[in-house]
Amino acid sequence: MNVAVTVDAREDSPAWLAYGTPVFTVLAALAVSAIALVVLDVNPVAAYRTMFVETLVTEFGISETLTKAIPLILTGLAVYLPLKAGLFNIGAEGQLVAGALAGTWIGLNVSLPGLALVPLMFVAAAVAGGIWAGIPAYLRAKWDVNEIITSLLLTFVALEIQSYLLRGPMQGGAGNFPQSDRFSEAATIPELFGGVHAGLLAAVCMVIATYVLMTKTRLGFEITFVGSNDEAAQQAGMSKFYVYLLVFVVGGAFAAMGGISEIAGAQGRYRAGFEPGYGFTAIPIALLGRNSAFKVMLAGLFFAVLFVGGSSMEVAFGVPAALVEIIQALVILFLITAEFFKSYRVGIDLKRGPAETPAQPQRGDD
Amino acid sequence: MSEDTTLRMEGILKEFPGVVANDHVDLSVERGEIHGLLGENGAGKSTLMKILYGLYSQDDGDIYLDGERLDLGSPQDAIDAGIGMVHQHFMLIPRLTVAENVVLGEREPATAFRSDAADSWLPAAIRNNSLVQSLAGQFSLGLDVPEQRIQDLADQYGFDIDVSAKIWELDVGQQQRVEILKALYRDVDLLILDEPTAVLTPTEAERLFDSLERLTDEGLSIIFITHKLTEVDAIVDRVTVLREGQNVGTAEVSSVSRADLAEMMVGREVLFEIDREAVDLGEPVLRARGVEATDNRNIEALSGIDLTVRQGEIVGIAGVSGNGQKELAEVMAGIRDVTAGELVVNGEDITGAKPKTFVDSGVSFVPEDRLQYGCAEDLSVMHNATMKDFRDSRFGDRPFLDYGELREYAETLVEEFDVRGVSDVTETKAGDLSGGNLQKLILAREIYRDPDLLIANQPTRGVDVGAIEFIRETLLEQRKAGTGIILLSEDLDEIFDLSDRILVVYEGEFVYETTPAEADRERIGLEMTGGGDDEGQMETSPPPSGVTQGSES
C-alpha cells in the first residue's frame, strides 16, 4: 500500500470554510499547546477553561479584556488603514509611544476641567502620533523610501526619547523610577462602565469612522485604488502623495490615541515599558482583519482575550509566562497557516500498487 | 483519418457562476498536425485547454487520448498522459539555469531520499517507506541535474539554447523555447501553446514557427491557441473556431478564406474597411508647442513636438515602436512631466499641471499597457469603470460616495459597450476579464465621459477581431461627437483607416505629415525608419487582398 500526499488548488473556497477555519485553527493551536501544558503537569482542560471561559464570563475578565482591547484595536487600525493603501506601517509602536508622551505632558502640565483636558490630551497625542507617522509617509510619498524600514526604525527613536524623558524632564513620583507623576483626577479618562474607561468609546468611534471612510466616501475609493494600482490611480487624477500621507498620519493618530488611553485610562501614570508591544501585535490584528474595520475590531478583541486569559492562566496554574506567549504565538501561526487551507485542498491518498508521483501544487495560471 | 486522431474531446461542458464557458464542445486533433484553436477573447479557448491540462475539471463530457479515456485531476495527470502546456506568461525562475528550470516541475526528491541513491545517509528502510517518499517528493528538491540529457533534447529539436545559462540571460523567444523544452522533457505527445506569439517580435515568431514545424515532423501534435488570423494562415493545418463557448466548426486552413474565419469567429460579417464620414473640424482642443520630455531612464525621448488637434479630428501617429510614442501619449495625458514646451488644452495652458487637471479639462487616455495605467486588476469592474468619474457630483455629495449609483453607472457601461464576462460588476474583477473585454471597459470609461481630447495608444493591440471592429467604430463615433483624437498605433492599416491626418514620429520628432488620401505607404515606411534607408524597411505589409474584398457589401 502506498501513501501519497496531494495538494490541489481549490477553484473556489466554500463558505463553511471561510467561517470554519478560524475556529478550527484556534482549536488546533490549543491542541498543540496542550502538549506543553501536559509536560508541565497542568491539566490543559482546566487551564483553557481559565484562559477562555473565565475571561469571557466573569465581570473582571470582561472588563480587563475590553480595557486591553482598546489600544489593540486602535493600533490595529493604525496598521489596517495604510495597508489599504498598499503600505506597511510597522511602526505603530513608535507612534503609540510618541502620542502617549505628548498626551501625558499635556495631562501633567495643563490645568483644565476634565471634560476639556481629556479631549485636549487626545488631540495632542493624535498630533504627535500623526507627525511621527508622517515622517515615513512623506519619505515614501516623495522619494520612495521604503516605509517598512523607516517606520520601524522610528519606533526605536521614540522608545529612546521615552526613556530619556522619563528619566529626565518628565520623571516624577516617589523614588527614582523611570516614570511620570500620577495624573490628576481631571486628567484621568473617566470610567464608562464596570471598570472599563471611556477610551473604549474612542476606539469604537474610530472603528466606525474608518469603516465609513473606507466604504462610503470618495477618499476611501481613492485609498482602495491607490492600494491596488497606484499608477492607474495617478493616471485617473488621484494623488498618491496625498493618500500616502493621509493614511499614515491618520493611522499614527489612531495608534497615539491607543497610547494615551492606555496611560490615562488604565495605568494612571506613565511608566517606562508600559506597553507589551501593542504596536507589533497590531500587525497580525490588521492582517487578520484586513477585509473590514469591524474585523479589525473583532481581531483586536480576540487578541485581548489571549492576553488577559494568558495572564490569568499564568497566575492560576503557575505556568511560566513564556509558555503563555508560546500559546499566543501558536494561535497566530495557525491562523496564518489557515489561509493556505482556504485556497488549497490537501489530501492523503491510500493506494495499492506502485507509488505515484504526488501531485505538485498548482496555482491557477494567468 | 480516424486512426490518425490522437485527441478527442467530446461534449465538454464547463459552467462558471452565470457563464457557460464551454457548451458541449467537441474537438479532435490528428497526430502530427498543428491544430489552431481560434476565437475571440472570452470565447472559451483557455477554459477548454485548462480542462485538457487538468487545471479545471469539466462538468460533463469525455476526453480520449489515443482511444483511452482520460480522467484528469491535475496537470500532473495531464503530463503523465502526455499532454504539455506552454502558458502565455512564462513560469520560469529567472535566477535558475535552463536545466534547473526544466527539471523543477518534476520534483525529483533530494538525493538523500532517492530510493536508488547509493551514498545516501538515510537507511534504505526509511527511504523506501512510501509516506517518506511522498513527503520527500512534495517537500524536498534534488538539484543535481541531468544537464546532458536536456542539452541533447534541445539540440535534437534545433533549439539554440545553452542549458547551463541562467533564465534571465535569455531573451523572450529563448525563454519560450525553454518552456517548450520543459514539456518535451516530460515526454509529451500533445503540446498546447496558449497565444505563444503574444510576447514575441515578428522575427522571434518566425523562429517559433520553424521550431514548431520541426516538432510536428517528429510526430508531436500541437494545439495552437490564437486570435490572430495571420498566424492561422502561416502555421496552422486545421483550425477549430469557438464562439461564445460553442464549437462553430473545424476547417482545413487551405480551404477557407480569412474573411470566412473572421465571420465564424465573430458570428457576423466583419468589416475590415470602415466608412468614415466627413466631419467639420472645430476649434483646436489641443495645442502643443515645442514639447520635450525624457523617458524612464532620463534619456530624451521627445525633442520638440508641435501638435494641434481640432474638434472632430483624428490625428494618427505612425512610427516604429520606441520612437517616443509612449512618452508622447503620457505627456498629453498629463502623467509625464515635460522638460520644455507648453500644452494648451481648450485654450487653457496646463503645462506641468497635475494629472487631475488634465482629467478635469476633458482629457481621456487609453494607455498602451492596460494593466499598468489602465486598470487595477484586483478591483471590481465597478471600481475600474468609475475610476475617473467617481468625483462627479452625481455620485453623491462630497465627501460621501453613493456606491449604488456607481454600480448603476458601471452596469450601463458594461451593457452599452458590450463588455462580456461580467456576472456582477461589484464581484467580477477587472483582471478576470479577457484582454478585449478589458480594453472595451477602459474605452467605455474614457469615452462615456464625453471627453474633448482622447489619446488612444495602441487601442486595438492584443484584442480580437470583433473587439477591434467595435473599438474602431467607437472611435469614429466619438470623432463625430466632436472629440479630438490622437491615435498612436503600430498598425499602419488602422492609422490609414481612421485618421484625418497622419504624422510620422521618428526619434522623438515629427518628420512627416500627410493625409490618408494622398499618403504614400512606401514614403511613410521610409520616414518611420529614418528616411535614408533603402526600401523594404516597412514594418507592416499591405492588407491581404482577399480580406478587403470580402467586406465590400
XYZ file of N, CA and C in Angstrom, chain A residues 1-8 11-12 212 214-222 224-226 228-239 348 355-366, chain B residues 14 50 55-57 74-76 87 89 91 105 107 130-131 134-135 138 194 335 355-356 359 365 371-373 375-376 378-379 383-384 386-388 390-392 395-401 403 406:
288
model
N 0.843 -1.203 0.000
C 0.000 0.000 0.000
C 0.874 1.246 0.000
N 0.474 2.195 -0.751
C 1.252 3.423 -0.837
C 0.471 4.621 -0.335
N 1.215 5.541 0.175
C 0.577 6.749 0.683
C 1.089 7.929 -0.113
N 0.220 8.777 -0.534
C 0.666 9.969 -1.259
C -0.013 11.197 -0.684
N 0.768 12.222 -0.489
C 0.193 13.484 -0.020
C -0.093 14.344 -1.243
N -1.286 14.829 -1.368
C -1.614 15.653 -2.537
C -2.034 17.043 -2.101
N -1.645 18.001 -2.868
C -2.045 19.387 -2.613
C -2.651 19.943 -3.891
N -3.901 20.319 -3.852
C -4.559 20.853 -5.048
C -5.098 22.237 -4.772
N -10.806 25.611 -6.595
C -11.335 26.561 -7.576
C -12.058 27.694 -6.868
N -12.806 27.343 -5.854
C -13.384 28.395 -5.015
C -13.516 27.843 -3.601
N -16.675 53.905 7.749
C -17.366 54.863 6.884
C -16.407 55.423 5.841
N -13.780 54.063 4.555
C -13.393 53.112 3.512
C -14.554 52.703 2.615
N -15.770 52.717 3.138
C -16.854 52.166 2.326
C -17.852 53.205 1.827
N -17.773 54.426 2.319
C -18.813 55.368 1.936
C -18.290 56.667 1.340
N -17.003 56.851 1.331
C -16.512 58.157 0.891
C -15.632 58.060 -0.349
N -15.468 59.209 -0.992
C -14.596 59.286 -2.154
C -13.150 59.005 -1.773
N -12.790 59.495 -0.574
C -11.429 59.286 -0.110
C -11.141 57.795 0.020
N -12.126 57.058 0.553
C -11.967 55.614 0.692
C -11.766 54.957 -0.663
N -12.509 55.422 -1.633
C -12.378 54.919 -3.007
C -10.956 55.152 -3.504
N -10.448 56.353 -3.243
C -9.084 56.664 -3.691
C -8.061 55.802 -2.975
N -8.482 52.827 -1.687
C -8.563 51.485 -2.245
C -7.848 51.416 -3.583
N -8.058 52.429 -4.406
C -7.492 52.395 -5.749
C -5.983 52.532 -5.717
N -5.505 53.476 -4.926
C -4.047 53.656 -4.817
C -3.421 52.371 -4.281
N -4.396 49.427 -4.758
C -4.431 48.328 -5.716
C -3.514 48.584 -6.907
N -3.531 49.786 -7.442
C -2.635 50.112 -8.553
C -2.392 51.617 -8.537
N -1.274 52.005 -7.963
C -1.042 53.441 -7.764
C -0.809 54.168 -9.086
N -0.275 53.462 -10.086
C -0.030 54.145 -11.359
C -1.350 54.469 -12.071
N -2.266 53.474 -12.067
C -3.569 53.734 -12.675
C -4.292 54.830 -11.897
N -4.152 54.804 -10.577
C -4.828 55.799 -9.750
C -4.336 57.200 -10.092
N -3.025 57.335 -10.302
C -2.485 58.651 -10.632
C -2.942 59.094 -12.010
N -3.001 58.138 -12.919
C -3.472 58.447 -14.258
C -4.893 58.992 -14.202
N -5.680 58.463 -13.256
C -7.068 58.894 -13.132
C -7.179 60.210 -12.368
N -6.050 60.775 -11.970
C -6.095 62.073 -11.306
C -6.104 62.002 -9.797
N -5.879 60.810 -9.240
C -5.802 60.724 -7.785
C -4.373 61.061 -7.374
N -4.229 61.526 -6.143
C -2.898 61.916 -5.680
C -2.339 60.863 -4.741
N -4.700 12.888 1.574
C -3.761 11.768 1.643
C -4.417 10.607 0.907
N 3.967 3.285 -6.295
C 3.815 4.647 -5.791
C 3.652 5.615 -6.952
N 2.749 6.498 -6.807
C 2.598 7.519 -7.840
C 3.352 8.757 -7.435
N 3.758 9.497 -8.431
C 4.365 10.785 -8.116
C 3.260 11.677 -7.561
N 3.492 12.243 -6.401
C 2.419 13.087 -5.861
C 2.213 14.341 -6.708
N 0.995 14.797 -6.703
C 0.683 15.981 -7.493
C 1.415 17.177 -6.926
N 1.880 18.018 -7.800
C 2.522 19.235 -7.325
C 1.472 20.317 -7.147
N 1.731 21.209 -6.210
C 0.763 22.307 -6.053
C 0.730 23.146 -7.324
N -0.433 23.497 -7.736
C -0.566 24.276 -8.964
C -1.390 25.503 -8.697
N -0.855 26.606 -8.999
C -1.672 27.804 -8.913
C -2.413 27.954 -10.214
N -3.555 28.548 -10.142
C -4.277 28.838 -11.378
C -3.410 29.798 -12.179
N -3.271 29.531 -13.452
C -2.395 30.417 -14.223
C -3.165 31.625 -14.732
N -2.517 32.477 -15.341
C -2.917 33.782 -15.887
C -4.158 34.448 -15.373
N -18.545 23.160 -19.381
C -17.994 23.771 -18.176
C -18.760 25.042 -17.874
N -7.592 24.526 -20.368
C -7.315 24.265 -18.956
C -7.957 22.951 -18.521
N -6.327 21.584 -15.226
C -6.435 22.695 -14.272
C -7.876 22.898 -13.837
N -8.803 22.646 -14.734
C -10.226 22.643 -14.396
C -10.740 21.233 -14.648
N -11.828 20.877 -13.976
C -12.465 19.624 -14.352
C -13.784 19.956 -15.018
N -5.395 16.758 -12.243
C -4.394 17.800 -12.027
C -3.498 17.858 -13.253
N -2.713 18.930 -13.392
C -1.765 18.996 -14.507
C -0.823 17.801 -14.513
N -0.508 17.283 -13.321
C 0.386 16.121 -13.284
C -0.233 14.951 -14.034
N 2.223 28.154 -21.160
C 1.312 29.256 -20.867
C 1.793 30.540 -21.513
N 2.036 33.412 -20.057
C 3.019 34.014 -19.169
C 3.939 32.902 -18.724
N 6.421 30.465 -16.821
C 6.543 30.085 -15.426
C 7.950 29.579 -15.220
N 9.810 21.206 -12.268
C 8.449 20.709 -12.100
C 8.398 19.221 -11.816
N 10.076 17.677 -9.706
C 10.234 17.451 -8.277
C 10.942 16.142 -7.986
N 6.821 4.475 1.837
C 6.068 5.239 0.833
C 5.654 6.616 1.341
N 5.390 6.711 2.628
C 4.991 8.021 3.148
C 6.178 8.978 3.094
N 6.689 10.048 -0.404
C 5.690 11.012 -0.841
C 5.983 12.398 -0.270
N 6.346 12.443 1.009
C 6.662 13.740 1.615
C 7.913 14.338 0.990
N 7.250 15.809 -2.228
C 6.498 17.057 -2.124
C 7.350 18.200 -1.608
N -0.523 28.471 -25.602
C -1.546 29.493 -25.378
C -1.045 30.839 -25.895
N 0.525 62.551 -17.364
C 1.170 61.718 -16.349
C 2.685 61.662 -16.529
N -2.110 65.385 -12.996
C -2.984 64.579 -13.859
C -4.461 64.943 -13.683
N -4.831 65.288 -12.440
C -6.233 65.605 -12.166
C -6.715 66.784 -13.023
N -7.505 65.488 -16.402
C -8.770 64.754 -16.400
C -9.928 65.742 -16.363
N -7.707 59.113 -21.714
C -6.479 58.426 -22.091
C -6.720 56.920 -22.097
N -2.721 46.980 -18.024
C -2.632 46.592 -16.618
C -1.816 47.585 -15.807
N -0.965 48.363 -16.469
C -0.153 49.313 -15.709
C -0.945 50.580 -15.376
N -1.416 51.253 -16.414
C -2.113 52.521 -16.188
C -3.623 52.400 -16.369
N -5.989 49.966 -15.529
C -6.961 49.443 -14.569
C -6.241 48.922 -13.352
N -7.010 48.633 -12.313
C -6.481 47.926 -11.155
C -7.071 46.522 -11.228
N -7.043 43.920 -9.433
C -7.643 43.252 -8.282
C -8.942 43.900 -7.824
N -9.266 45.033 -8.425
C -10.513 45.681 -8.016
C -11.630 45.320 -8.987
N -15.269 49.455 -9.678
C -14.193 50.387 -9.321
C -13.502 50.903 -10.575
N -13.207 49.993 -11.482
C -12.454 50.387 -12.657
C -13.271 51.237 -13.620
N -15.429 53.342 -12.828
C -15.713 54.669 -12.285
C -14.452 55.374 -11.804
N -13.301 54.831 -12.202
C -12.045 55.340 -11.653
C -11.810 56.815 -11.959
N -12.402 57.315 -13.039
C -12.198 58.735 -13.316
C -13.400 59.593 -12.920
N -15.667 59.079 -10.504
C -16.250 58.977 -9.163
C -16.306 60.331 -8.461
N -15.577 61.324 -8.974
C -15.611 62.640 -8.333
C -16.849 63.431 -8.737
N -17.509 62.961 -9.791
C -18.657 63.693 -10.316
C -19.756 63.812 -9.260
N -22.581 61.236 -8.106
C -22.361 60.106 -7.221
C -22.394 60.512 -5.758
N -23.210 61.492 -5.422
C -23.373 61.865 -4.020
C -22.624 63.127 -3.672
N -23.031 63.729 -2.554
C -22.405 64.972 -2.119
C -21.072 64.671 -1.470
N -20.115 65.532 -1.704
C -18.824 65.388 -1.030
C -19.039 65.401 0.474
N -18.288 64.682 1.251
C -17.220 63.761 0.843
C -17.738 62.354 0.571
N -19.080 62.198 0.581
C -19.589 60.827 0.513
C -19.753 60.351 -0.926
N -19.812 59.058 -1.069
C -19.856 58.442 -2.383
C -21.016 57.453 -2.386
N -22.400 54.350 -3.577
C -21.961 53.145 -4.280
C -23.063 52.535 -5.144
N -22.707 54.294 -8.390
C -21.504 53.807 -9.065
C -21.800 52.501 -9.782
